[in-house]
Amino acid sequence: MSFLNRVLRARALSSTETLLFVSRAFSSSSCVNSGTDLQLGASFPTKPPSSLTKISKDRNVQWVFLGCPGVGKGTYASRLSNMLGVPHIATGDLVRDELASSGPLASQLAEIVNHGKLVSDEIIINLLSKRLEAGEAKGESGFILDGFPRTIRQAEILEGVTDIDLVVNLKLQEEALVAKCLGRRICSECGGNYNVACIDIKGENGSPRMYMAPLLPPAHCESKLITRPDDTEEVVKERLRIYNEMTRPVEEFYRSRGKLLEFNLPGGIPESWPKLLQALNLEDHDDKQSAAA
């Protein structure tokens, strides 16, 4: 019996039909791993092979974004999604959408999320399968996954049904991560995401200073800002602890397969975005055109 069939029989999802769909949806756009080792050093990474640029031009990419909670996976994955024309699928958003829907999982998810715990594989894959099904109906192909996989088991499930081209592992020191999470705000009216934290950390032992400017809301949103219920210091630190315990092995899982690109964020978006593009061998023509205008 194949690995995938063993997963299906283990009831990784809530129904046989959903499981079969995930297999079909994930395998709809497969590729052959080039075998190139993308494991990079702890400092700023060098460029990956030029084959990455070829992948982005010839077909839709299948990428994964890893990183601690609050590191900015959603921000950078969303920007790349718009650049490359592939859907950005964030499992955190799927969970929050389900919470807001008052559906059958809402109360169960609220208990898990508000205590900083990991949502079970069954629930996450069930939500992901629904999102993929909706995207398939709209003609989507390729993806940038954000927040999945978070465990070795999830990585094995994903590997059993598709070939991931690249795994981008965003890294940021813990002091900055906690400050970013505590500074997050959402406009209760328009849903805009902002951050009131101004992070300025002095470099030590020759390391550069870390500065991240706040992302402040426009005037009409200032009075409507709310904090996510799980963005408390206790919950944030618990999420980081769980990440270190459960998800860091996922980094090694992809590192051993030569698919991991480690990227240390040097600062906020203005400093990090162009350097991330450089590391991915990509160019943002829209940014250049805006600058020229």
PDB file of C-alpha atoms in Angstrom:
ATOM      1  CA  MET A   1       0.000   0.000   0.000  1.00  0.00           C
ATOM      2  CA  SER A   2       1.403   3.434  -0.957  1.00  0.00           C
ATOM      3  CA  PHE A   3       2.151   6.120   1.590  1.00  0.00           C
ATOM      4  CA  LEU A   4      -0.747   8.234   0.338  1.00  0.00           C
ATOM      5  CA  ASN A   5      -3.209   5.355   0.714  1.00  0.00           C
ATOM      6  CA  ARG A   6      -1.969   4.778   4.258  1.00  0.00           C
ATOM      7  CA  VAL A   7      -2.580   8.452   4.981  1.00  0.00           C
ATOM      8  CA  LEU A   8      -6.086   8.260   3.561  1.00  0.00           C
ATOM      9  CA  ARG A   9      -6.924   5.178   5.582  1.00  0.00           C
ATOM     10  CA  ALA A  10      -5.609   6.930   8.700  1.00  0.00           C
ATOM     11  CA  ARG A  11      -8.395   9.498   8.201  1.00  0.00           C
ATOM     12  CA  ALA A  12      -6.139  12.511   7.750  1.00  0.00           C
ATOM     13  CA  LEU A  13      -9.284  14.305   6.552  1.00  0.00           C
ATOM     14  CA  SER A  14     -12.897  14.208   7.602  1.00  0.00           C
ATOM     15  CA  SER A  15     -14.192  12.247   4.615  1.00  0.00           C
ATOM     16  CA  THR A  16     -13.016   9.955   1.854  1.00  0.00           C
ATOM     17  CA  GLU A  17     -14.304  12.350  -0.792  1.00  0.00           C
ATOM     18  CA  THR A  18     -12.302  15.270   0.647  1.00  0.00           C
ATOM     19  CA  LEU A  19      -9.160  13.179   0.867  1.00  0.00           C
ATOM     20  CA  LEU A  20      -9.449  12.101  -2.725  1.00  0.00           C
ATOM     21  CA  PHE A  21      -9.967  15.703  -3.739  1.00  0.00           C
ATOM     22  CA  VAL A  22      -6.783  16.871  -1.992  1.00  0.00           C
ATOM     23  CA  SER A  23      -4.820  14.210  -3.823  1.00  0.00           C
ATOM     24  CA  ARG A  24      -6.295  15.285  -7.157  1.00  0.00           C
ATOM     25  CA  ALA A  25      -5.982  19.040  -6.560  1.00  0.00           C
ATOM     26  CA  PHE A  26      -2.437  18.952  -5.252  1.00  0.00           C
ATOM     27  CA  SER A  27      -1.199  16.672  -8.032  1.00  0.00           C
ATOM     28  CA  SER A  28      -2.762  18.707 -10.839  1.00  0.00           C
ATOM     29  CA  SER A  29       0.435  20.679 -11.435  1.00  0.00           C
ATOM     30  CA  SER A  30       3.468  18.551 -10.621  1.00  0.00           C
ATOM     31  CA  CYS A  31       7.117  19.097 -11.380  1.00  0.00           C
ATOM     32  CA  VAL A  32      10.376  17.196 -11.172  1.00  0.00           C
ATOM     33  CA  ASN A  33      12.744  18.282  -8.404  1.00  0.00           C
ATOM     34  CA  SER A  34      16.027  19.393  -9.915  1.00  0.00           C
ATOM     35  CA  GLY A  35      17.905  17.964  -6.956  1.00  0.00           C
ATOM     36  CA  THR A  36      19.707  21.271  -6.443  1.00  0.00           C
ATOM     37  CA  ASP A  37      20.694  21.914  -2.821  1.00  0.00           C
ATOM     38  CA  LEU A  38      19.216  25.228  -1.678  1.00  0.00           C
ATOM     39  CA  GLN A  39      20.514  24.961   1.869  1.00  0.00           C
ATOM     40  CA  LEU A  40      22.107  28.301   2.627  1.00  0.00           C
ATOM     41  CA  GLY A  41      24.120  29.847   5.416  1.00  0.00           C
ATOM     42  CA  ALA A  42      22.817  31.598   8.502  1.00  0.00           C
ATOM     43  CA  SER A  43      23.479  35.062   7.097  1.00  0.00           C
ATOM     44  CA  PHE A  44      21.994  36.668   4.006  1.00  0.00           C
ATOM     45  CA  PRO A  45      21.536  33.915   1.390  1.00  0.00           C
ATOM     46  CA  THR A  46      23.129  33.796  -2.016  1.00  0.00           C
ATOM     47  CA  LYS A  47      21.044  33.478  -5.163  1.00  0.00           C
ATOM     48  CA  PRO A  48      19.418  30.119  -5.809  1.00  0.00           C
ATOM     49  CA  PRO A  49      19.945  28.494  -9.202  1.00  0.00           C
ATOM     50  CA  SER A  50      18.601  30.261 -12.284  1.00  0.00           C
ATOM     51  CA  SER A  51      16.166  27.364 -12.710  1.00  0.00           C
ATOM     52  CA  LEU A  52      13.897  29.132 -10.195  1.00  0.00           C
ATOM     53  CA  THR A  53      13.418  32.000 -12.625  1.00  0.00           C
ATOM     54  CA  LYS A  54      12.640  29.485 -15.357  1.00  0.00           C
ATOM     55  CA  ILE A  55      10.036  27.815 -13.142  1.00  0.00           C
ATOM     56  CA  SER A  56       8.269  31.119 -12.504  1.00  0.00           C
ATOM     57  CA  LYS A  57       8.086  31.904 -16.226  1.00  0.00           C
ATOM     58  CA  ASP A  58       7.177  28.510 -17.644  1.00  0.00           C
ATOM     59  CA  ARG A  59       4.474  27.403 -15.198  1.00  0.00           C
ATOM     60  CA  ASN A  60       2.807  28.249 -11.947  1.00  0.00           C
ATOM     61  CA  VAL A  61       5.034  27.736  -8.915  1.00  0.00           C
ATOM     62  CA  GLN A  62       4.381  25.453  -5.960  1.00  0.00           C
ATOM     63  CA  TRP A  63       6.088  27.109  -3.011  1.00  0.00           C
ATOM     64  CA  VAL A  64       5.859  26.911   0.763  1.00  0.00           C
ATOM     65  CA  PHE A  65       6.639  29.712   3.227  1.00  0.00           C
ATOM     66  CA  LEU A  66       7.943  28.713   6.658  1.00  0.00           C
ATOM     67  CA  GLY A  67       8.771  30.908   9.634  1.00  0.00           C
ATOM     68  CA  CYS A  68       7.826  31.667  13.227  1.00  0.00           C
ATOM     69  CA  PRO A  69       4.436  33.261  13.953  1.00  0.00           C
ATOM     70  CA  GLY A  70       4.602  36.974  13.212  1.00  0.00           C
ATOM     71  CA  VAL A  71       7.699  36.818  11.010  1.00  0.00           C
ATOM     72  CA  GLY A  72       5.828  38.165   7.976  1.00  0.00           C
ATOM     73  CA  LYS A  73       5.078  35.054   5.929  1.00  0.00           C
ATOM     74  CA  GLY A  74       1.730  36.452   4.854  1.00  0.00           C
ATOM     75  CA  THR A  75       3.158  39.811   3.797  1.00  0.00           C
ATOM     76  CA  TYR A  76       5.881  38.436   1.552  1.00  0.00           C
ATOM     77  CA  ALA A  77       3.887  35.455   0.280  1.00  0.00           C
ATOM     78  CA  SER A  78       1.052  37.791  -0.704  1.00  0.00           C
ATOM     79  CA  ARG A  79       3.417  40.102  -2.605  1.00  0.00           C
ATOM     80  CA  LEU A  80       4.952  37.174  -4.468  1.00  0.00           C
ATOM     81  CA  SER A  81       1.479  35.798  -5.160  1.00  0.00           C
ATOM     82  CA  ASN A  82       0.517  39.034  -6.910  1.00  0.00           C
ATOM     83  CA  MET A  83       3.819  39.122  -8.809  1.00  0.00           C
ATOM     84  CA  LEU A  84       3.692  35.534 -10.049  1.00  0.00           C
ATOM     85  CA  GLY A  85      -0.069  35.229 -10.543  1.00  0.00           C
ATOM     86  CA  VAL A  86      -0.608  32.271  -8.199  1.00  0.00           C
ATOM     87  CA  PRO A  87      -2.947  32.024  -5.209  1.00  0.00           C
ATOM     88  CA  HIS A  88      -1.588  32.768  -1.756  1.00  0.00           C
ATOM     89  CA  ILE A  89      -3.184  30.230   0.570  1.00  0.00           C
ATOM     90  CA  ALA A  90      -2.686  31.045   4.254  1.00  0.00           C
ATOM     91  CA  THR A  91      -4.020  28.420   6.620  1.00  0.00           C
ATOM     92  CA  GLY A  92      -4.205  31.055   9.372  1.00  0.00           C
ATOM     93  CA  ASP A  93      -6.679  33.000   7.231  1.00  0.00           C
ATOM     94  CA  LEU A  94      -8.661  29.825   6.592  1.00  0.00           C
ATOM     95  CA  VAL A  95      -8.926  29.251  10.335  1.00  0.00           C
ATOM     96  CA  ARG A  96      -9.973  32.861  10.998  1.00  0.00           C
ATOM     97  CA  ASP A  97     -12.560  32.711   8.212  1.00  0.00           C
ATOM     98  CA  GLU A  98     -14.012  29.576   9.765  1.00  0.00           C
ATOM     99  CA  LEU A  99     -14.079  31.260  13.182  1.00  0.00           C
ATOM    100  CA  ALA A 100     -15.964  34.222  11.729  1.00  0.00           C
ATOM    101  CA  SER A 101     -18.428  31.972   9.914  1.00  0.00           C
ATOM    102  CA  SER A 102     -20.012  30.577  13.104  1.00  0.00           C
ATOM    103  CA  GLY A 103     -19.826  27.175  11.467  1.00  0.00           C
ATOM    104  CA  PRO A 104     -19.667  23.826  13.290  1.00  0.00           C
ATOM    105  CA  LEU A 105     -15.904  24.154  13.903  1.00  0.00           C
ATOM    106  CA  ALA A 106     -15.984  27.722  15.220  1.00  0.00           C
ATOM    107  CA  SER A 107     -16.234  27.025  18.961  1.00  0.00           C
ATOM    108  CA  GLN A 108     -13.674  24.213  18.801  1.00  0.00           C
ATOM    109  CA  LEU A 109     -11.231  26.413  16.869  1.00  0.00           C
ATOM    110  CA  ALA A 110     -11.732  29.368  19.232  1.00  0.00           C
ATOM    111  CA  GLU A 111     -10.637  27.265  22.193  1.00  0.00           C
ATOM    112  CA  ILE A 112      -7.518  26.072  20.330  1.00  0.00           C
ATOM    113  CA  VAL A 113      -6.472  29.432  18.854  1.00  0.00           C
ATOM    114  CA  ASN A 114      -7.032  31.531  21.979  1.00  0.00           C
ATOM    115  CA  HIS A 115      -4.663  29.275  23.912  1.00  0.00           C
ATOM    116  CA  GLY A 116      -1.936  29.372  21.273  1.00  0.00           C
ATOM    117  CA  LYS A 117      -2.250  25.672  20.449  1.00  0.00           C
ATOM    118  CA  LEU A 118      -1.759  24.028  17.061  1.00  0.00           C
ATOM    119  CA  VAL A 119      -4.911  23.200  15.127  1.00  0.00           C
ATOM    120  CA  SER A 120      -5.116  19.471  14.393  1.00  0.00           C
ATOM    121  CA  ASP A 121      -3.992  18.029  11.060  1.00  0.00           C
ATOM    122  CA  GLU A 122      -7.537  16.849  10.369  1.00  0.00           C
ATOM    123  CA  ILE A 123      -9.055  20.314  10.716  1.00  0.00           C
ATOM    124  CA  ILE A 124      -6.292  22.123   8.796  1.00  0.00           C
ATOM    125  CA  ILE A 125      -6.314  19.729   5.862  1.00  0.00           C
ATOM    126  CA  ASN A 126     -10.094  19.787   5.773  1.00  0.00           C
ATOM    127  CA  LEU A 127     -10.096  23.600   5.539  1.00  0.00           C
ATOM    128  CA  LEU A 128      -7.284  23.519   2.978  1.00  0.00           C
ATOM    129  CA  SER A 129      -9.124  21.034   0.806  1.00  0.00           C
ATOM    130  CA  LYS A 130     -12.200  23.285   0.722  1.00  0.00           C
ATOM    131  CA  ARG A 131     -10.032  26.235  -0.326  1.00  0.00           C
ATOM    132  CA  LEU A 132      -8.368  24.209  -3.083  1.00  0.00           C
ATOM    133  CA  GLU A 133     -11.724  22.970  -4.321  1.00  0.00           C
ATOM    134  CA  ALA A 134     -13.025  26.538  -4.581  1.00  0.00           C
ATOM    135  CA  GLY A 135      -9.849  27.611  -6.391  1.00  0.00           C
ATOM    136  CA  GLU A 136     -10.005  24.708  -8.808  1.00  0.00           C
ATOM    137  CA  ALA A 137     -13.564  25.714  -9.723  1.00  0.00           C
ATOM    138  CA  LYS A 138     -12.209  29.186 -10.602  1.00  0.00           C
ATOM    139  CA  GLY A 139      -9.377  27.784 -12.729  1.00  0.00           C
ATOM    140  CA  GLU A 140      -6.530  28.329 -10.257  1.00  0.00           C
ATOM    141  CA  SER A 141      -3.308  26.313 -10.473  1.00  0.00           C
ATOM    142  CA  GLY A 142      -0.074  26.507  -8.539  1.00  0.00           C
ATOM    143  CA  PHE A 143       0.088  27.995  -5.046  1.00  0.00           C
ATOM    144  CA  ILE A 144       2.134  29.650  -2.345  1.00  0.00           C
ATOM    145  CA  LEU A 145       1.287  27.915   0.921  1.00  0.00           C
ATOM    146  CA  ASP A 146       1.652  29.945   4.114  1.00  0.00           C
ATOM    147  CA  GLY A 147       1.314  28.182   7.468  1.00  0.00           C
ATOM    148  CA  PHE A 148       1.284  24.661   6.067  1.00  0.00           C
ATOM    149  CA  PRO A 149       2.947  22.286   6.684  1.00  0.00           C
ATOM    150  CA  ARG A 150       3.638  22.902  10.372  1.00  0.00           C
ATOM    151  CA  THR A 151       4.490  19.359  11.408  1.00  0.00           C
ATOM    152  CA  ILE A 152       6.492  16.509   9.937  1.00  0.00           C
ATOM    153  CA  ARG A 153       3.263  14.563   9.453  1.00  0.00           C
ATOM    154  CA  GLN A 154       1.750  17.408   7.430  1.00  0.00           C
ATOM    155  CA  ALA A 155       4.963  17.667   5.376  1.00  0.00           C
ATOM    156  CA  GLU A 156       4.797  13.952   4.649  1.00  0.00           C
ATOM    157  CA  ILE A 157       1.156  14.230   3.592  1.00  0.00           C
ATOM    158  CA  LEU A 158       2.037  17.102   1.263  1.00  0.00           C
ATOM    159  CA  GLU A 159       5.022  15.233  -0.158  1.00  0.00           C
ATOM    160  CA  GLY A 160       2.804  12.238  -0.798  1.00  0.00           C
ATOM    161  CA  VAL A 161       0.521  14.151  -3.153  1.00  0.00           C
ATOM    162  CA  THR A 162       2.648  16.833  -4.867  1.00  0.00           C
ATOM    163  CA  ASP A 163       6.167  18.073  -5.589  1.00  0.00           C
ATOM    164  CA  ILE A 164       7.095  21.310  -3.831  1.00  0.00           C
ATOM    165  CA  ASP A 165       9.525  23.443  -5.839  1.00  0.00           C
ATOM    166  CA  LEU A 166      10.906  25.619  -3.065  1.00  0.00           C
ATOM    167  CA  VAL A 167      10.507  26.234   0.672  1.00  0.00           C
ATOM    168  CA  VAL A 168      11.330  29.777   1.805  1.00  0.00           C
ATOM    169  CA  ASN A 169      12.191  29.929   5.503  1.00  0.00           C
ATOM    170  CA  LEU A 170      11.897  33.490   6.836  1.00  0.00           C
ATOM    171  CA  LYS A 171      13.912  34.180   9.985  1.00  0.00           C
ATOM    172  CA  LEU A 172      13.818  37.012  12.520  1.00  0.00           C
ATOM    173  CA  GLN A 173      15.200  37.308  16.053  1.00  0.00           C
ATOM    174  CA  GLU A 174      12.725  36.519  18.826  1.00  0.00           C
ATOM    175  CA  GLU A 175      12.736  39.990  20.406  1.00  0.00           C
ATOM    176  CA  ALA A 176      11.546  41.492  17.128  1.00  0.00           C
ATOM    177  CA  LEU A 177       9.010  38.699  16.600  1.00  0.00           C
ATOM    178  CA  VAL A 178       7.318  39.267  19.957  1.00  0.00           C
ATOM    179  CA  ALA A 179       7.215  43.035  19.422  1.00  0.00           C
ATOM    180  CA  LYS A 180       5.710  42.587  15.940  1.00  0.00           C
ATOM    181  CA  CYS A 181       2.970  40.273  17.205  1.00  0.00           C
ATOM    182  CA  LEU A 182       2.040  42.561  20.095  1.00  0.00           C
ATOM    183  CA  GLY A 183       1.915  45.532  17.726  1.00  0.00           C
ATOM    184  CA  ARG A 184      -0.488  43.970  15.209  1.00  0.00           C
ATOM    185  CA  ARG A 185      -3.808  45.724  14.726  1.00  0.00           C
ATOM    186  CA  ILE A 186      -6.793  45.122  12.455  1.00  0.00           C
ATOM    187  CA  CYS A 187      -9.365  47.687  11.330  1.00  0.00           C
ATOM    188  CA  SER A 188     -12.728  46.363  12.504  1.00  0.00           C
ATOM    189  CA  GLU A 189     -14.467  48.094   9.602  1.00  0.00           C
ATOM    190  CA  CYS A 190     -12.321  47.488   6.486  1.00  0.00           C
ATOM    191  CA  GLY A 191     -10.222  44.538   7.713  1.00  0.00           C
ATOM    192  CA  GLY A 192      -6.922  46.307   6.967  1.00  0.00           C
ATOM    193  CA  ASN A 193      -3.823  45.002   8.751  1.00  0.00           C
ATOM    194  CA  TYR A 194      -1.477  47.425  10.507  1.00  0.00           C
ATOM    195  CA  ASN A 195       1.303  47.391  13.087  1.00  0.00           C
ATOM    196  CA  VAL A 196       1.903  50.068  15.706  1.00  0.00           C
ATOM    197  CA  ALA A 197       5.242  48.674  16.912  1.00  0.00           C
ATOM    198  CA  CYS A 198       8.405  50.626  16.172  1.00  0.00           C
ATOM    199  CA  ILE A 199      11.207  48.093  16.469  1.00  0.00           C
ATOM    200  CA  ASP A 200      14.735  49.396  16.941  1.00  0.00           C
ATOM    201  CA  ILE A 201      17.202  46.803  18.213  1.00  0.00           C
ATOM    202  CA  LYS A 202      20.873  47.628  18.581  1.00  0.00           C
ATOM    203  CA  GLY A 203      23.195  45.165  16.884  1.00  0.00           C
ATOM    204  CA  GLU A 204      25.556  43.113  19.044  1.00  0.00           C
ATOM    205  CA  ASN A 205      28.880  41.459  18.301  1.00  0.00           C
ATOM    206  CA  GLY A 206      29.216  43.219  14.980  1.00  0.00           C
ATOM    207  CA  SER A 207      25.681  42.415  13.769  1.00  0.00           C
ATOM    208  CA  PRO A 208      23.760  45.253  12.101  1.00  0.00           C
ATOM    209  CA  ARG A 209      21.058  47.280  13.848  1.00  0.00           C
ATOM    210  CA  MET A 210      17.514  45.983  13.321  1.00  0.00           C
ATOM    211  CA  TYR A 211      14.983  48.684  12.530  1.00  0.00           C
ATOM    212  CA  MET A 212      11.395  48.094  11.497  1.00  0.00           C
ATOM    213  CA  ALA A 213       9.142  51.126  11.147  1.00  0.00           C
ATOM    214  CA  PRO A 214       5.489  50.898  12.238  1.00  0.00           C
ATOM    215  CA  LEU A 215       2.820  50.354   9.603  1.00  0.00           C
ATOM    216  CA  LEU A 216       0.284  52.921  10.757  1.00  0.00           C
ATOM    217  CA  PRO A 217      -3.345  53.088   9.603  1.00  0.00           C
ATOM    218  CA  PRO A 218      -4.905  55.984   7.692  1.00  0.00           C
ATOM    219  CA  ALA A 219      -6.805  58.520   9.790  1.00  0.00           C
ATOM    220  CA  HIS A 220     -10.219  57.007   9.083  1.00  0.00           C
ATOM    221  CA  CYS A 221      -9.127  53.648  10.547  1.00  0.00           C
ATOM    222  CA  GLU A 222      -7.350  54.896  13.688  1.00  0.00           C
ATOM    223  CA  SER A 223     -10.402  54.759  15.931  1.00  0.00           C
ATOM    224  CA  LYS A 224     -11.487  51.357  14.661  1.00  0.00           C
ATOM    225  CA  LEU A 225      -8.323  49.355  15.396  1.00  0.00           C
ATOM    226  CA  ILE A 226      -8.676  46.103  17.315  1.00  0.00           C
ATOM    227  CA  THR A 227      -6.180  43.533  18.560  1.00  0.00           C
ATOM    228  CA  ARG A 228      -6.463  39.862  17.695  1.00  0.00           C
ATOM    229  CA  PRO A 229      -7.484  37.928  20.844  1.00  0.00           C
ATOM    230  CA  ASP A 230      -4.480  35.624  20.454  1.00  0.00           C
ATOM    231  CA  ASP A 231      -1.951  38.497  20.256  1.00  0.00           C
ATOM    232  CA  THR A 232      -1.062  38.590  23.950  1.00  0.00           C
ATOM    233  CA  GLU A 233       2.490  38.158  25.219  1.00  0.00           C
ATOM    234  CA  GLU A 234       1.617  34.859  26.919  1.00  0.00           C
ATOM    235  CA  VAL A 235       0.000  33.383  23.809  1.00  0.00           C
ATOM    236  CA  VAL A 236       2.688  34.733  21.450  1.00  0.00           C
ATOM    237  CA  LYS A 237       5.481  33.168  23.490  1.00  0.00           C
ATOM    238  CA  GLU A 238       3.543  29.902  23.676  1.00  0.00           C
ATOM    239  CA  ARG A 239       3.176  29.916  19.876  1.00  0.00           C
ATOM    240  CA  LEU A 240       6.928  30.453  19.520  1.00  0.00           C
ATOM    241  CA  ARG A 241       7.619  27.606  21.940  1.00  0.00           C
ATOM    242  CA  ILE A 242       5.340  25.278  20.003  1.00  0.00           C
ATOM    243  CA  TYR A 243       6.922  26.362  16.725  1.00  0.00           C
ATOM    244  CA  ASN A 244      10.405  25.566  17.995  1.00  0.00           C
ATOM    245  CA  GLU A 245       9.226  22.195  19.230  1.00  0.00           C
ATOM    246  CA  MET A 246       7.014  21.102  16.341  1.00  0.00           C
ATOM    247  CA  THR A 247       7.941  23.028  13.209  1.00  0.00           C
ATOM    248  CA  ARG A 248      11.708  23.395  13.275  1.00  0.00           C
ATOM    249  CA  PRO A 249      11.973  19.687  12.348  1.00  0.00           C
ATOM    250  CA  VAL A 250      10.005  20.604   9.197  1.00  0.00           C
ATOM    251  CA  GLU A 251      12.878  22.927   8.244  1.00  0.00           C
ATOM    252  CA  GLU A 252      15.266  19.996   8.460  1.00  0.00           C
ATOM    253  CA  PHE A 253      12.809  17.839   6.487  1.00  0.00           C
ATOM    254  CA  TYR A 254      13.077  20.212   3.515  1.00  0.00           C
ATOM    255  CA  ARG A 255      16.749  21.032   4.092  1.00  0.00           C
ATOM    256  CA  SER A 256      17.606  17.349   3.694  1.00  0.00           C
ATOM    257  CA  ARG A 257      15.741  17.360   0.366  1.00  0.00           C
ATOM    258  CA  GLY A 258      17.668  20.370  -0.939  1.00  0.00           C
ATOM    259  CA  LYS A 259      14.575  22.575  -1.141  1.00  0.00           C
ATOM    260  CA  LEU A 260      15.083  24.969   1.787  1.00  0.00           C
ATOM    261  CA  LEU A 261      16.038  28.606   1.179  1.00  0.00           C
ATOM    262  CA  GLU A 262      16.776  30.377   4.471  1.00  0.00           C
ATOM    263  CA  PHE A 263      16.315  34.147   4.462  1.00  0.00           C
ATOM    264  CA  ASN A 264      17.186  36.391   7.397  1.00  0.00           C
ATOM    265  CA  LEU A 265      15.001  39.484   7.300  1.00  0.00           C
ATOM    266  CA  PRO A 266      17.335  42.500   7.531  1.00  0.00           C
ATOM    267  CA  GLY A 267      14.575  44.923   8.562  1.00  0.00           C
ATOM    268  CA  GLY A 268      11.136  46.032   7.430  1.00  0.00           C
ATOM    269  CA  ILE A 269       9.563  45.663   3.990  1.00  0.00           C
ATOM    270  CA  PRO A 270      11.609  48.422   2.281  1.00  0.00           C
ATOM    271  CA  GLU A 271      14.874  46.721   3.289  1.00  0.00           C
ATOM    272  CA  SER A 272      13.780  43.099   3.000  1.00  0.00           C
ATOM    273  CA  TRP A 273      11.611  42.959  -0.150  1.00  0.00           C
ATOM    274  CA  PRO A 274      14.303  43.781  -2.758  1.00  0.00           C
ATOM    275  CA  LYS A 275      16.780  41.456  -1.071  1.00  0.00           C
ATOM    276  CA  LEU A 276      14.248  38.626  -0.992  1.00  0.00           C
ATOM    277  CA  LEU A 277      13.628  39.096  -4.722  1.00  0.00           C
ATOM    278  CA  GLN A 278      17.375  39.003  -5.288  1.00  0.00           C
ATOM    279  CA  ALA A 279      17.611  35.744  -3.345  1.00  0.00           C
ATOM    280  CA  LEU A 280      14.803  34.291  -5.502  1.00  0.00           C
ATOM    281  CA  ASN A 281      16.276  35.530  -8.789  1.00  0.00           C
ATOM    282  CA  LEU A 282      13.167  37.589  -9.457  1.00  0.00           C
ATOM    283  CA  GLU A 283      12.497  41.187 -10.504  1.00  0.00           C
ATOM    284  CA  ASP A 284       9.498  43.285  -9.505  1.00  0.00           C
ATOM    285  CA  HIS A 285       8.811  45.262 -12.677  1.00  0.00           C
ATOM    286  CA  ASP A 286       5.816  47.002 -11.063  1.00  0.00           C
ATOM    287  CA  ASP A 287       8.053  48.464  -8.361  1.00  0.00           C
ATOM    288  CA  LYS A 288      10.483  49.743 -11.004  1.00  0.00           C
ATOM    289  CA  GLN A 289       7.680  51.298 -13.011  1.00  0.00           C
ATOM    290  CA  SER A 290       6.265  52.968  -9.894  1.00  0.00           C
ATOM    291  CA  ALA A 291       9.680  54.326  -9.012  1.00  0.00           C
ATOM    292  CA  ALA A 292      10.137  55.669 -12.552  1.00  0.00           C
ATOM    293  CA  ALA A 293       6.760  57.376 -12.430  1.00  0.00           C
TER     294      ALA A 293
END
